[in-house]
Each structure stands twice: as C-alpha cells, then as structure tokens.
C-alpha cells in the first residue's frame, strides 16, 4: 500500500509542476524568444491567444484579428497583412533587448473562431493592444485598446497607434529598400532626359509658338467664363422641362443654369471671338479691296446676329432687361 502511494505521488509531482502558473517574466521571455526566432508576429490559436492575453501579464501584446481565407472575401485583411508583418518584423528587429516589452501576434478566423465569437466580432481586421496587468505600467482594468480598420491602413499609422498606447521605448519603423522602384525611377528619368534632348529641336518651336498659347488661353477663357466650374460645383442638370411638355435650355435667374446652356454660351463667345480676331488680323491682310469689303460685311453681319442672340439669352436670364437687337 505504501509503495502504491509513493508511486502515485511521484507521478503527480511532474503534472503539478507542469500545471503551475507561469510568472509574467517567464511568459514574456518565452514569447519574446519565439518571435525573435520567427522574426515576425506569432501565429495564434484560441488557446495560445487566451494564454498570451491572460494574467499575469507584465508586458504589452498587440494582436491582429484577421480573416485571410479567400472564402471570407476580406480584401482589407489581405491588403493590410503585408504591412502588419513589416511592422512586427521591424519592431522585433529594433527591440532585440526587449526594452519595449511588446509581443506581436496574429489570430486568423480559421484558427480562432471561439475568440471571434466570444468578442462578438462581425468584421475584420481589428487590432487589439493589451496593456500590462502588473508592473509599473499596469492598467487596473487591463482592457485592450482597439483599432478598427474602416479603410486601407499602413504600417506607419498602425505603428503610431501602438506607440501611443504602449510604454516606451518604441523602435522606429524601417521599410526595406525598394530597389526595383529605385531602378525603375532612375531608368524612367534617364529615358525622359534622353528623349527631351533628342526631341528638343522639334518640340521647342511648338512650345514657343505664340499662336498655340493664344489658342489655349482663349479656349480656357471661354470655358470658364461660360460657367463650366459653376456646373461642376453645383452639379446642375443638363436640361429641364418648362412645365408645358417642352425642354427648357436656359434657366431663369443669375444663380441658375443648365449644362447645355453653358455649352451654348461658350459657342456664342467662341463665334464672337473668332469674328473679332478675323476682323483685327485677317481682314487687314487681304490684298484685294473688294474681297476685303465683302469680308467686313460678312464678319460684321455674323457679329451683329450672334450678339443679338446673346442679348436675347440675357433677357431670358433677366426678364426686366429692356434692351434688345433685331432680329432676336
């Protein structure tokens, strides 16, 4: 009987030692060595998550709850995962001495369905940062700080969030050198310089052409004076009904206008500008006096009729305007 008791006690002692609760330092040293070996965030399950965030905890833990499987269709999860891995690797590499006492972990939905259900989570990804429960930086309630990702985020903003809710020091975020981007940019710049050097004799005469710049300036002036920006700011309709079953092209009042109205006014201004420029530049260069007189009458008639139509439009906008020109 005494032999049986001795044998039972010898079997129970190792089990008791295994079941003994680890101290906060022991837990942290264990997790810190694992993430140093992995050089990245720890991959968690329901049980390892509970152990990591369970008391005693004299360290901070930053845990990303995500859903990477294609069946869940979480595009934001897959977009943020490389940034999260970069942040964890950069932090761990910059904190080999464990001065910040922070453990990084990732819990995927497939590995932590129980945790997601217990937390009542309906969306992902979500970042939880647990403060210490003991030590100089302990929080009485031990409740985590939560960061919801409503839009695509990056490692920089997440690093700032973790730094704001954990005691320092905080290792800085270091992004690896993107040699592909540097080489591509360098080649593109050198190609552009080479192209401009070869094409400069052909491009400069075009760029320095006064008529080209005059045309661009004139188009811009006509575009903006006709109300183009007003349409974009106010989101005006293209046309509207007049209440009699017909279409109204012009809106009454100076604070209203339609999209088609802007195009009509721009066309009127364009015709008037063309006629004015022709009378000022083209007609005086005509060698034949008879042709010159005909051109003056033709351009003058076009200007008179177009300006008459413009005044009729102005009378629609302002019903009290008393003046007009025939034939409109």
PDB file of C-alpha atoms in Angstrom:
ATOM      1  CA  UNK A   1       0.000   0.000   0.000  1.00  0.00           C
ATOM      2  CA  UNK A   2       2.810   2.370   0.921  1.00  0.00           C
ATOM      3  CA  UNK A   3       4.560   1.519  -2.348  1.00  0.00           C
ATOM      4  CA  UNK A   4       1.405   2.398  -4.308  1.00  0.00           C
ATOM      5  CA  UNK A   5       1.121   5.793  -2.560  1.00  0.00           C
ATOM      6  CA  UNK A   6       4.766   6.571  -3.270  1.00  0.00           C
ATOM      7  CA  UNK A   7       4.350   5.681  -6.940  1.00  0.00           C
ATOM      8  CA  UNK A   8       1.196   7.831  -7.253  1.00  0.00           C
ATOM      9  CA  UNK A   9       2.901  10.821  -5.622  1.00  0.00           C
ATOM     10  CA  UNK A  10       5.894  10.521  -7.949  1.00  0.00           C
ATOM     11  CA  UNK A  11       3.543  10.629 -10.967  1.00  0.00           C
ATOM     12  CA  UNK A  12       1.523  13.606  -9.703  1.00  0.00           C
ATOM     13  CA  UNK A  13       4.511  15.813  -8.894  1.00  0.00           C
ATOM     14  CA  UNK A  14       5.563  16.392 -12.564  1.00  0.00           C
ATOM     15  CA  UNK A  15       1.939  17.048 -13.526  1.00  0.00           C
ATOM     16  CA  UNK A  16       1.640  19.619 -10.759  1.00  0.00           C
ATOM     17  CA  UNK A  17       4.861  21.243 -11.896  1.00  0.00           C
ATOM     18  CA  UNK A  18       3.544  21.417 -15.456  1.00  0.00           C
ATOM     19  CA  UNK A  19       0.274  22.921 -14.302  1.00  0.00           C
ATOM     20  CA  UNK A  20       1.986  25.552 -12.177  1.00  0.00           C
ATOM     21  CA  UNK A  21       1.172  29.054 -13.357  1.00  0.00           C
ATOM     22  CA  UNK A  22       3.985  30.880 -15.157  1.00  0.00           C
ATOM     23  CA  UNK A  23       5.015  34.307 -13.930  1.00  0.00           C
ATOM     24  CA  UNK A  24       4.748  37.340 -16.185  1.00  0.00           C
ATOM     25  CA  UNK A  25       8.525  37.358 -16.786  1.00  0.00           C
ATOM     26  CA  UNK A  26       8.529  33.678 -17.728  1.00  0.00           C
ATOM     27  CA  UNK A  27       5.660  34.165 -20.168  1.00  0.00           C
ATOM     28  CA  UNK A  28       7.265  37.195 -21.772  1.00  0.00           C
ATOM     29  CA  UNK A  29      10.679  35.558 -22.105  1.00  0.00           C
ATOM     30  CA  UNK A  30       9.039  32.562 -23.745  1.00  0.00           C
ATOM     31  CA  UNK A  31       7.067  34.682 -26.256  1.00  0.00           C
ATOM     32  CA  UNK A  32       9.964  37.035 -26.905  1.00  0.00           C
ATOM     33  CA  UNK A  33      12.333  34.184 -27.762  1.00  0.00           C
ATOM     34  CA  UNK A  34       9.706  32.688 -30.094  1.00  0.00           C
ATOM     35  CA  UNK A  35       9.117  35.919 -32.001  1.00  0.00           C
ATOM     36  CA  UNK A  36      12.867  36.509 -32.259  1.00  0.00           C
ATOM     37  CA  UNK A  37      13.239  33.034 -33.762  1.00  0.00           C
ATOM     38  CA  UNK A  38      10.306  33.594 -36.109  1.00  0.00           C
ATOM     39  CA  UNK A  39      11.359  37.207 -36.833  1.00  0.00           C
ATOM     40  CA  UNK A  40       7.699  38.165 -37.093  1.00  0.00           C
ATOM     41  CA  UNK A  41       4.343  38.058 -35.306  1.00  0.00           C
ATOM     42  CA  UNK A  42       3.351  34.828 -33.569  1.00  0.00           C
ATOM     43  CA  UNK A  43       0.635  32.760 -35.223  1.00  0.00           C
ATOM     44  CA  UNK A  44      -2.030  32.217 -32.569  1.00  0.00           C
ATOM     45  CA  UNK A  45      -4.920  29.869 -31.903  1.00  0.00           C
ATOM     46  CA  UNK A  46      -7.782  30.135 -29.411  1.00  0.00           C
ATOM     47  CA  UNK A  47      -5.730  28.534 -26.647  1.00  0.00           C
ATOM     48  CA  UNK A  48      -2.474  30.397 -27.317  1.00  0.00           C
ATOM     49  CA  UNK A  49      -4.422  33.674 -27.582  1.00  0.00           C
ATOM     50  CA  UNK A  50      -6.018  33.087 -24.167  1.00  0.00           C
ATOM     51  CA  UNK A  51      -2.642  32.263 -22.660  1.00  0.00           C
ATOM     52  CA  UNK A  52      -0.964  35.316 -24.246  1.00  0.00           C
ATOM     53  CA  UNK A  53      -3.543  37.837 -23.016  1.00  0.00           C
ATOM     54  CA  UNK A  54      -4.247  36.090 -19.709  1.00  0.00           C
ATOM     55  CA  UNK A  55      -2.938  37.388 -16.381  1.00  0.00           C
ATOM     56  CA  UNK A  56      -0.316  37.734 -15.066  1.00  0.00           C
ATOM     57  CA  UNK A  57       0.953  39.976 -17.839  1.00  0.00           C
ATOM     58  CA  UNK A  58       3.807  42.413 -17.271  1.00  0.00           C
ATOM     59  CA  UNK A  59       4.125  43.094 -20.983  1.00  0.00           C
ATOM     60  CA  UNK A  60       2.012  44.583 -23.766  1.00  0.00           C
ATOM     61  CA  UNK A  61       0.603  42.446 -26.550  1.00  0.00           C
ATOM     62  CA  UNK A  62      -0.514  43.684 -29.969  1.00  0.00           C
ATOM     63  CA  UNK A  63      -2.778  41.156 -31.673  1.00  0.00           C
ATOM     64  CA  UNK A  64      -4.257  41.419 -35.156  1.00  0.00           C
ATOM     65  CA  UNK A  65      -7.541  39.550 -35.619  1.00  0.00           C
ATOM     66  CA  UNK A  66      -7.971  38.902 -39.316  1.00  0.00           C
ATOM     67  CA  UNK A  67      -9.618  36.660 -41.905  1.00  0.00           C
ATOM     68  CA  UNK A  68      -7.242  35.881 -44.764  1.00  0.00           C
ATOM     69  CA  UNK A  69      -9.008  32.920 -46.353  1.00  0.00           C
ATOM     70  CA  UNK A  70     -10.447  33.685 -49.802  1.00  0.00           C
ATOM     71  CA  UNK A  71     -13.833  32.303 -48.723  1.00  0.00           C
ATOM     72  CA  UNK A  72     -14.396  35.315 -46.478  1.00  0.00           C
ATOM     73  CA  UNK A  73     -13.648  37.855 -49.219  1.00  0.00           C
ATOM     74  CA  UNK A  74     -11.865  40.262 -46.846  1.00  0.00           C
ATOM     75  CA  UNK A  75      -9.860  42.394 -49.262  1.00  0.00           C
ATOM     76  CA  UNK A  76      -8.819  44.789 -46.483  1.00  0.00           C
ATOM     77  CA  UNK A  77      -7.388  41.867 -44.477  1.00  0.00           C
ATOM     78  CA  UNK A  78      -5.164  40.762 -47.356  1.00  0.00           C
ATOM     79  CA  UNK A  79      -4.128  44.335 -48.174  1.00  0.00           C
ATOM     80  CA  UNK A  80      -3.065  45.077 -44.597  1.00  0.00           C
ATOM     81  CA  UNK A  81      -1.338  41.755 -43.814  1.00  0.00           C
ATOM     82  CA  UNK A  82       1.996  42.634 -45.536  1.00  0.00           C
ATOM     83  CA  UNK A  83       2.037  45.968 -43.699  1.00  0.00           C
ATOM     84  CA  UNK A  84       1.371  44.206 -40.387  1.00  0.00           C
ATOM     85  CA  UNK A  85       4.168  41.680 -40.990  1.00  0.00           C
ATOM     86  CA  UNK A  86       6.530  44.533 -41.906  1.00  0.00           C
ATOM     87  CA  UNK A  87       5.642  46.438 -38.731  1.00  0.00           C
ATOM     88  CA  UNK A  88       6.127  43.381 -36.495  1.00  0.00           C
ATOM     89  CA  UNK A  89       9.461  42.426 -38.101  1.00  0.00           C
ATOM     90  CA  UNK A  90      10.746  45.990 -37.896  1.00  0.00           C
ATOM     91  CA  UNK A  91       9.695  46.339 -34.228  1.00  0.00           C
ATOM     92  CA  UNK A  92      11.148  42.958 -33.197  1.00  0.00           C
ATOM     93  CA  UNK A  93      14.413  43.606 -35.028  1.00  0.00           C
ATOM     94  CA  UNK A  94      14.755  47.034 -33.412  1.00  0.00           C
ATOM     95  CA  UNK A  95      13.910  45.717 -29.938  1.00  0.00           C
ATOM     96  CA  UNK A  96      16.118  42.633 -29.537  1.00  0.00           C
ATOM     97  CA  UNK A  97      16.836  43.726 -25.977  1.00  0.00           C
ATOM     98  CA  UNK A  98      13.093  43.563 -25.165  1.00  0.00           C
ATOM     99  CA  UNK A  99      13.047  47.088 -23.766  1.00  0.00           C
ATOM    100  CA  UNK A 100       9.547  47.847 -25.081  1.00  0.00           C
ATOM    101  CA  UNK A 101       8.211  44.515 -23.706  1.00  0.00           C
ATOM    102  CA  UNK A 102       5.717  44.089 -26.524  1.00  0.00           C
ATOM    103  CA  UNK A 103       4.580  40.816 -28.085  1.00  0.00           C
ATOM    104  CA  UNK A 104       3.059  40.721 -31.587  1.00  0.00           C
ATOM    105  CA  UNK A 105       0.574  38.085 -32.650  1.00  0.00           C
ATOM    106  CA  UNK A 106      -1.832  37.262 -35.491  1.00  0.00           C
ATOM    107  CA  UNK A 107      -5.082  35.347 -34.944  1.00  0.00           C
ATOM    108  CA  UNK A 108      -6.808  34.216 -38.134  1.00  0.00           C
ATOM    109  CA  UNK A 109     -10.520  33.459 -38.061  1.00  0.00           C
ATOM    110  CA  UNK A 110      -9.953  29.837 -39.114  1.00  0.00           C
ATOM    111  CA  UNK A 111      -7.689  29.337 -36.078  1.00  0.00           C
ATOM    112  CA  UNK A 112      -9.683  31.415 -33.588  1.00  0.00           C
ATOM    113  CA  UNK A 113     -13.401  31.078 -34.236  1.00  0.00           C
ATOM    114  CA  UNK A 114     -14.063  30.790 -30.494  1.00  0.00           C
ATOM    115  CA  UNK A 115     -12.215  34.032 -29.794  1.00  0.00           C
ATOM    116  CA  UNK A 116     -14.086  35.892 -32.543  1.00  0.00           C
ATOM    117  CA  UNK A 117     -17.402  34.630 -31.141  1.00  0.00           C
ATOM    118  CA  UNK A 118     -16.525  35.466 -27.538  1.00  0.00           C
ATOM    119  CA  UNK A 119     -15.538  39.008 -28.541  1.00  0.00           C
ATOM    120  CA  UNK A 120     -18.671  39.405 -30.681  1.00  0.00           C
ATOM    121  CA  UNK A 121     -16.663  40.408 -33.754  1.00  0.00           C
ATOM    122  CA  UNK A 122     -18.517  40.730 -37.058  1.00  0.00           C
ATOM    123  CA  UNK A 123     -15.782  42.436 -39.084  1.00  0.00           C
ATOM    124  CA  UNK A 124     -12.059  42.164 -39.666  1.00  0.00           C
ATOM    125  CA  UNK A 125      -9.287  43.182 -39.468  1.00  0.00           C
ATOM    126  CA  UNK A 126      -9.185  44.515 -35.904  1.00  0.00           C
ATOM    127  CA  UNK A 127      -6.114  45.323 -33.820  1.00  0.00           C
ATOM    128  CA  UNK A 128      -6.211  44.797 -30.038  1.00  0.00           C
ATOM    129  CA  UNK A 129      -3.400  46.142 -27.854  1.00  0.00           C
ATOM    130  CA  UNK A 130      -3.452  44.715 -24.315  1.00  0.00           C
ATOM    131  CA  UNK A 131      -1.681  46.709 -21.559  1.00  0.00           C
ATOM    132  CA  UNK A 132       0.242  45.031 -18.707  1.00  0.00           C
ATOM    133  CA  UNK A 133      -1.751  43.781 -15.703  1.00  0.00           C
ATOM    134  CA  UNK A 134       1.217  44.083 -13.346  1.00  0.00           C
ATOM    135  CA  UNK A 135       4.353  46.150 -13.099  1.00  0.00           C
ATOM    136  CA  UNK A 136       4.932  49.927 -13.277  1.00  0.00           C
ATOM    137  CA  UNK A 137       2.855  50.337 -16.433  1.00  0.00           C
ATOM    138  CA  UNK A 138      -0.071  48.156 -15.389  1.00  0.00           C
ATOM    139  CA  UNK A 139      -3.648  49.233 -16.075  1.00  0.00           C
ATOM    140  CA  UNK A 140      -6.224  48.412 -13.382  1.00  0.00           C
ATOM    141  CA  UNK A 141      -8.851  47.038 -15.772  1.00  0.00           C
ATOM    142  CA  UNK A 142      -6.441  45.526 -18.282  1.00  0.00           C
ATOM    143  CA  UNK A 143      -8.874  46.238 -21.126  1.00  0.00           C
ATOM    144  CA  UNK A 144      -7.345  46.388 -24.614  1.00  0.00           C
ATOM    145  CA  UNK A 145      -7.221  49.423 -26.888  1.00  0.00           C
ATOM    146  CA  UNK A 146      -8.966  48.683 -30.171  1.00  0.00           C
ATOM    147  CA  UNK A 147      -8.183  49.907 -33.669  1.00  0.00           C
ATOM    148  CA  UNK A 148     -10.816  49.299 -36.359  1.00  0.00           C
ATOM    149  CA  UNK A 149      -9.733  49.465 -39.979  1.00  0.00           C
ATOM    150  CA  UNK A 150     -12.537  51.289 -41.805  1.00  0.00           C
ATOM    151  CA  UNK A 151     -10.274  51.932 -44.761  1.00  0.00           C
ATOM    152  CA  UNK A 152      -6.951  50.730 -46.077  1.00  0.00           C
ATOM    153  CA  UNK A 153      -4.250  51.446 -43.499  1.00  0.00           C
ATOM    154  CA  UNK A 154      -0.485  51.060 -43.479  1.00  0.00           C
ATOM    155  CA  UNK A 155       2.325  50.178 -41.135  1.00  0.00           C
ATOM    156  CA  UNK A 156       3.087  53.823 -40.336  1.00  0.00           C
ATOM    157  CA  UNK A 157      -0.348  54.706 -38.925  1.00  0.00           C
ATOM    158  CA  UNK A 158      -0.539  51.394 -37.049  1.00  0.00           C
ATOM    159  CA  UNK A 159       2.933  51.988 -35.577  1.00  0.00           C
ATOM    160  CA  UNK A 160       1.787  55.397 -34.337  1.00  0.00           C
ATOM    161  CA  UNK A 161      -1.301  53.842 -32.726  1.00  0.00           C
ATOM    162  CA  UNK A 162       0.650  51.107 -30.915  1.00  0.00           C
ATOM    163  CA  UNK A 163       3.256  53.647 -29.772  1.00  0.00           C
ATOM    164  CA  UNK A 164       0.523  55.881 -28.341  1.00  0.00           C
ATOM    165  CA  UNK A 165      -0.976  53.138 -26.143  1.00  0.00           C
ATOM    166  CA  UNK A 166       2.154  51.278 -25.006  1.00  0.00           C
ATOM    167  CA  UNK A 167       5.036  52.390 -22.759  1.00  0.00           C
ATOM    168  CA  UNK A 168       8.311  53.148 -24.492  1.00  0.00           C
ATOM    169  CA  UNK A 169      10.847  52.956 -25.876  1.00  0.00           C
ATOM    170  CA  UNK A 170       9.333  52.373 -29.306  1.00  0.00           C
ATOM    171  CA  UNK A 171      11.551  51.081 -32.121  1.00  0.00           C
ATOM    172  CA  UNK A 172      11.157  53.080 -35.306  1.00  0.00           C
ATOM    173  CA  UNK A 173       9.571  51.606 -38.395  1.00  0.00           C
ATOM    174  CA  UNK A 174      12.148  50.770 -41.063  1.00  0.00           C
ATOM    175  CA  UNK A 175      10.961  49.871 -44.538  1.00  0.00           C
ATOM    176  CA  UNK A 176      13.265  47.739 -46.694  1.00  0.00           C
ATOM    177  CA  UNK A 177      14.886  49.455 -49.653  1.00  0.00           C
ATOM    178  CA  UNK A 178      12.742  49.031 -52.747  1.00  0.00           C
ATOM    179  CA  UNK A 179      15.489  48.514 -55.321  1.00  0.00           C
ATOM    180  CA  UNK A 180      13.002  47.744 -58.095  1.00  0.00           C
ATOM    181  CA  UNK A 181      11.308  51.101 -57.603  1.00  0.00           C
ATOM    182  CA  UNK A 182      14.636  52.944 -57.452  1.00  0.00           C
ATOM    183  CA  UNK A 183      15.915  51.288 -60.627  1.00  0.00           C
ATOM    184  CA  UNK A 184      12.616  51.829 -62.456  1.00  0.00           C
ATOM    185  CA  UNK A 185      12.508  55.506 -61.469  1.00  0.00           C
ATOM    186  CA  UNK A 186      16.144  56.029 -62.453  1.00  0.00           C
ATOM    187  CA  UNK A 187      15.639  54.400 -65.850  1.00  0.00           C
ATOM    188  CA  UNK A 188      12.455  56.438 -66.438  1.00  0.00           C
ATOM    189  CA  UNK A 189      14.216  59.723 -65.567  1.00  0.00           C
ATOM    190  CA  UNK A 190      17.204  58.930 -67.780  1.00  0.00           C
ATOM    191  CA  UNK A 191      14.846  57.909 -70.603  1.00  0.00           C
ATOM    192  CA  UNK A 192      12.892  61.150 -70.268  1.00  0.00           C
ATOM    193  CA  UNK A 193      16.096  63.209 -70.292  1.00  0.00           C
ATOM    194  CA  UNK A 194      17.333  61.364 -73.386  1.00  0.00           C
ATOM    195  CA  UNK A 195      14.003  61.837 -75.163  1.00  0.00           C
ATOM    196  CA  UNK A 196      13.879  65.558 -74.364  1.00  0.00           C
ATOM    197  CA  UNK A 197      17.470  66.013 -75.519  1.00  0.00           C
ATOM    198  CA  UNK A 198      16.762  64.380 -78.884  1.00  0.00           C
ATOM    199  CA  UNK A 199      13.298  65.887 -79.375  1.00  0.00           C
ATOM    200  CA  UNK A 200      14.091  69.395 -78.079  1.00  0.00           C
ATOM    201  CA  UNK A 201      14.824  70.889 -81.561  1.00  0.00           C
ATOM    202  CA  UNK A 202      11.387  69.724 -82.711  1.00  0.00           C
ATOM    203  CA  UNK A 203       9.431  70.448 -79.517  1.00  0.00           C
ATOM    204  CA  UNK A 204      10.772  73.925 -78.702  1.00  0.00           C
ATOM    205  CA  UNK A 205       9.305  75.635 -81.797  1.00  0.00           C
ATOM    206  CA  UNK A 206       5.895  74.202 -80.899  1.00  0.00           C
ATOM    207  CA  UNK A 207       6.150  75.180 -77.247  1.00  0.00           C
ATOM    208  CA  UNK A 208       7.324  78.690 -78.141  1.00  0.00           C
ATOM    209  CA  UNK A 209       4.591  79.221 -80.721  1.00  0.00           C
ATOM    210  CA  UNK A 210       2.568  82.306 -79.732  1.00  0.00           C
ATOM    211  CA  UNK A 211      -0.492  81.250 -81.710  1.00  0.00           C
ATOM    212  CA  UNK A 212      -0.648  77.923 -79.858  1.00  0.00           C
ATOM    213  CA  UNK A 213      -0.582  79.612 -76.457  1.00  0.00           C
ATOM    214  CA  UNK A 214      -3.091  82.194 -77.630  1.00  0.00           C
ATOM    215  CA  UNK A 215      -5.468  79.407 -78.699  1.00  0.00           C
ATOM    216  CA  UNK A 216      -5.036  77.547 -75.395  1.00  0.00           C
ATOM    217  CA  UNK A 217      -5.611  80.755 -73.426  1.00  0.00           C
ATOM    218  CA  UNK A 218      -8.673  81.632 -75.472  1.00  0.00           C
ATOM    219  CA  UNK A 219     -10.217  78.184 -75.007  1.00  0.00           C
ATOM    220  CA  UNK A 220      -9.591  78.345 -71.257  1.00  0.00           C
ATOM    221  CA  UNK A 221     -11.142  81.824 -71.011  1.00  0.00           C
ATOM    222  CA  UNK A 222     -14.228  80.781 -72.975  1.00  0.00           C
ATOM    223  CA  UNK A 223     -14.568  77.602 -70.917  1.00  0.00           C
ATOM    224  CA  UNK A 224     -14.504  79.321 -67.541  1.00  0.00           C
ATOM    225  CA  UNK A 225     -16.415  82.493 -68.420  1.00  0.00           C
ATOM    226  CA  UNK A 226     -19.272  80.389 -69.785  1.00  0.00           C
ATOM    227  CA  UNK A 227     -19.826  78.736 -66.362  1.00  0.00           C
ATOM    228  CA  UNK A 228     -18.011  75.402 -66.617  1.00  0.00           C
ATOM    229  CA  UNK A 229     -16.796  75.462 -62.991  1.00  0.00           C
ATOM    230  CA  UNK A 230     -20.246  76.525 -61.767  1.00  0.00           C
ATOM    231  CA  UNK A 231     -21.687  73.331 -63.264  1.00  0.00           C
ATOM    232  CA  UNK A 232     -19.123  71.128 -61.538  1.00  0.00           C
ATOM    233  CA  UNK A 233     -19.585  72.801 -58.155  1.00  0.00           C
ATOM    234  CA  UNK A 234     -23.397  72.956 -58.196  1.00  0.00           C
ATOM    235  CA  UNK A 235     -23.948  69.666 -60.093  1.00  0.00           C
ATOM    236  CA  UNK A 236     -26.569  71.319 -62.324  1.00  0.00           C
ATOM    237  CA  UNK A 237     -28.873  69.299 -64.643  1.00  0.00           C
ATOM    238  CA  UNK A 238     -28.125  69.203 -68.365  1.00  0.00           C
ATOM    239  CA  UNK A 239     -31.619  70.427 -69.361  1.00  0.00           C
ATOM    240  CA  UNK A 240     -35.035  70.680 -67.667  1.00  0.00           C
ATOM    241  CA  UNK A 241     -38.697  70.705 -68.613  1.00  0.00           C
ATOM    242  CA  UNK A 242     -40.552  74.000 -68.972  1.00  0.00           C
ATOM    243  CA  UNK A 243     -43.789  72.660 -67.466  1.00  0.00           C
ATOM    244  CA  UNK A 244     -45.515  72.630 -70.869  1.00  0.00           C
ATOM    245  CA  UNK A 245     -44.117  69.375 -72.202  1.00  0.00           C
ATOM    246  CA  UNK A 246     -41.148  71.018 -73.857  1.00  0.00           C
ATOM    247  CA  UNK A 247     -37.450  71.279 -72.990  1.00  0.00           C
ATOM    248  CA  UNK A 248     -36.007  74.417 -71.423  1.00  0.00           C
ATOM    249  CA  UNK A 249     -32.418  75.154 -72.435  1.00  0.00           C
ATOM    250  CA  UNK A 250     -31.916  78.274 -70.309  1.00  0.00           C
ATOM    251  CA  UNK A 251     -32.617  78.659 -66.594  1.00  0.00           C
ATOM    252  CA  UNK A 252     -34.079  81.922 -65.359  1.00  0.00           C
ATOM    253  CA  UNK A 253     -32.098  83.987 -62.872  1.00  0.00           C
ATOM    254  CA  UNK A 254     -28.393  84.598 -62.436  1.00  0.00           C
ATOM    255  CA  UNK A 255     -27.959  81.876 -59.793  1.00  0.00           C
ATOM    256  CA  UNK A 256     -29.263  79.056 -62.007  1.00  0.00           C
ATOM    257  CA  UNK A 257     -28.105  77.486 -65.236  1.00  0.00           C
ATOM    258  CA  UNK A 258     -28.177  74.211 -67.153  1.00  0.00           C
ATOM    259  CA  UNK A 259     -25.329  72.200 -68.633  1.00  0.00           C
ATOM    260  CA  UNK A 260     -26.478  72.715 -72.218  1.00  0.00           C
ATOM    261  CA  UNK A 261     -26.876  76.430 -71.527  1.00  0.00           C
ATOM    262  CA  UNK A 262     -23.161  76.605 -70.693  1.00  0.00           C
ATOM    263  CA  UNK A 263     -22.246  74.934 -73.972  1.00  0.00           C
ATOM    264  CA  UNK A 264     -24.472  77.310 -75.972  1.00  0.00           C
ATOM    265  CA  UNK A 265     -22.973  80.379 -74.287  1.00  0.00           C
ATOM    266  CA  UNK A 266     -19.443  79.030 -74.877  1.00  0.00           C
ATOM    267  CA  UNK A 267     -20.278  78.565 -78.572  1.00  0.00           C
ATOM    268  CA  UNK A 268     -21.620  82.151 -78.795  1.00  0.00           C
ATOM    269  CA  UNK A 269     -18.492  83.524 -77.133  1.00  0.00           C
ATOM    270  CA  UNK A 270     -16.370  81.401 -79.479  1.00  0.00           C
ATOM    271  CA  UNK A 271     -18.074  82.773 -82.599  1.00  0.00           C
ATOM    272  CA  UNK A 272     -17.754  86.356 -81.365  1.00  0.00           C
ATOM    273  CA  UNK A 273     -14.063  85.796 -80.537  1.00  0.00           C
ATOM    274  CA  UNK A 274     -13.362  84.255 -83.966  1.00  0.00           C
ATOM    275  CA  UNK A 275     -15.086  87.120 -85.774  1.00  0.00           C
ATOM    276  CA  UNK A 276     -13.279  89.767 -83.714  1.00  0.00           C
ATOM    277  CA  UNK A 277      -9.871  88.174 -84.298  1.00  0.00           C
ATOM    278  CA  UNK A 278     -10.581  87.783 -88.012  1.00  0.00           C
ATOM    279  CA  UNK A 279     -11.588  91.450 -88.346  1.00  0.00           C
ATOM    280  CA  UNK A 280      -8.495  92.547 -86.443  1.00  0.00           C
ATOM    281  CA  UNK A 281      -5.896  90.260 -88.031  1.00  0.00           C
ATOM    282  CA  UNK A 282      -7.096  88.546 -91.180  1.00  0.00           C
ATOM    283  CA  UNK A 283      -9.107  91.233 -92.997  1.00  0.00           C
ATOM    284  CA  UNK A 284      -6.368  93.924 -92.951  1.00  0.00           C
ATOM    285  CA  UNK A 285      -4.003  91.486 -94.686  1.00  0.00           C
ATOM    286  CA  UNK A 286      -6.314  90.959 -97.670  1.00  0.00           C
ATOM    287  CA  UNK A 287      -4.746  92.461-100.792  1.00  0.00           C
ATOM    288  CA  UNK A 288      -7.955  92.779-102.835  1.00  0.00           C
ATOM    289  CA  UNK A 289     -10.066  95.781-101.719  1.00  0.00           C
ATOM    290  CA  UNK A 290     -13.347  94.277-102.965  1.00  0.00           C
ATOM    291  CA  UNK A 291     -12.728  90.998-101.107  1.00  0.00           C
ATOM    292  CA  UNK A 292     -11.817  92.984 -98.029  1.00  0.00           C
ATOM    293  CA  UNK A 293     -15.115  94.916 -98.107  1.00  0.00           C
ATOM    294  CA  UNK A 294     -17.123  91.713 -98.543  1.00  0.00           C
ATOM    295  CA  UNK A 295     -15.267  90.119 -95.610  1.00  0.00           C
ATOM    296  CA  UNK A 296     -16.014  93.149 -93.414  1.00  0.00           C
ATOM    297  CA  UNK A 297     -19.734  92.962 -94.207  1.00  0.00           C
ATOM    298  CA  UNK A 298     -19.865  89.183 -93.714  1.00  0.00           C
ATOM    299  CA  UNK A 299     -17.948  89.194 -90.430  1.00  0.00           C
ATOM    300  CA  UNK A 300     -19.881  92.274 -89.254  1.00  0.00           C
ATOM    301  CA  UNK A 301     -23.208  90.576 -90.051  1.00  0.00           C
ATOM    302  CA  UNK A 302     -22.177  87.433 -88.176  1.00  0.00           C
ATOM    303  CA  UNK A 303     -21.119  89.510 -85.178  1.00  0.00           C
ATOM    304  CA  UNK A 304     -24.377  91.505 -85.198  1.00  0.00           C
ATOM    305  CA  UNK A 305     -26.592  88.420 -85.422  1.00  0.00           C
ATOM    306  CA  UNK A 306     -24.639  86.476 -82.795  1.00  0.00           C
ATOM    307  CA  UNK A 307     -24.612  89.414 -80.380  1.00  0.00           C
ATOM    308  CA  UNK A 308     -28.351  89.883 -80.959  1.00  0.00           C
ATOM    309  CA  UNK A 309     -28.913  86.241 -79.958  1.00  0.00           C
ATOM    310  CA  UNK A 310     -26.676  86.699 -76.891  1.00  0.00           C
ATOM    311  CA  UNK A 311     -28.781  89.666 -75.749  1.00  0.00           C
ATOM    312  CA  UNK A 312     -31.962  87.621 -76.196  1.00  0.00           C
ATOM    313  CA  UNK A 313     -30.483  84.957 -73.928  1.00  0.00           C
ATOM    314  CA  UNK A 314     -29.630  87.646 -71.395  1.00  0.00           C
ATOM    315  CA  UNK A 315     -33.271  88.779 -71.465  1.00  0.00           C
ATOM    316  CA  UNK A 316     -34.317  85.204 -70.600  1.00  0.00           C
ATOM    317  CA  UNK A 317     -31.950  85.227 -67.621  1.00  0.00           C
ATOM    318  CA  UNK A 318     -33.105  88.708 -66.575  1.00  0.00           C
ATOM    319  CA  UNK A 319     -36.700  89.352 -67.551  1.00  0.00           C
ATOM    320  CA  UNK A 320     -36.523  93.054 -66.626  1.00  0.00           C
ATOM    321  CA  UNK A 321     -33.746  93.874 -69.096  1.00  0.00           C
ATOM    322  CA  UNK A 322     -35.295  96.444 -71.549  1.00  0.00           C
ATOM    323  CA  UNK A 323     -32.848  96.351 -74.464  1.00  0.00           C
ATOM    324  CA  UNK A 324     -32.580  94.072 -77.450  1.00  0.00           C
ATOM    325  CA  UNK A 325     -31.202  93.913 -81.004  1.00  0.00           C
ATOM    326  CA  UNK A 326     -33.059  92.616 -84.036  1.00  0.00           C
ATOM    327  CA  UNK A 327     -33.609  90.025 -85.365  1.00  0.00           C
ATOM    328  CA  UNK A 328     -33.829  88.271 -81.950  1.00  0.00           C
TER     329      UNK A 328
END
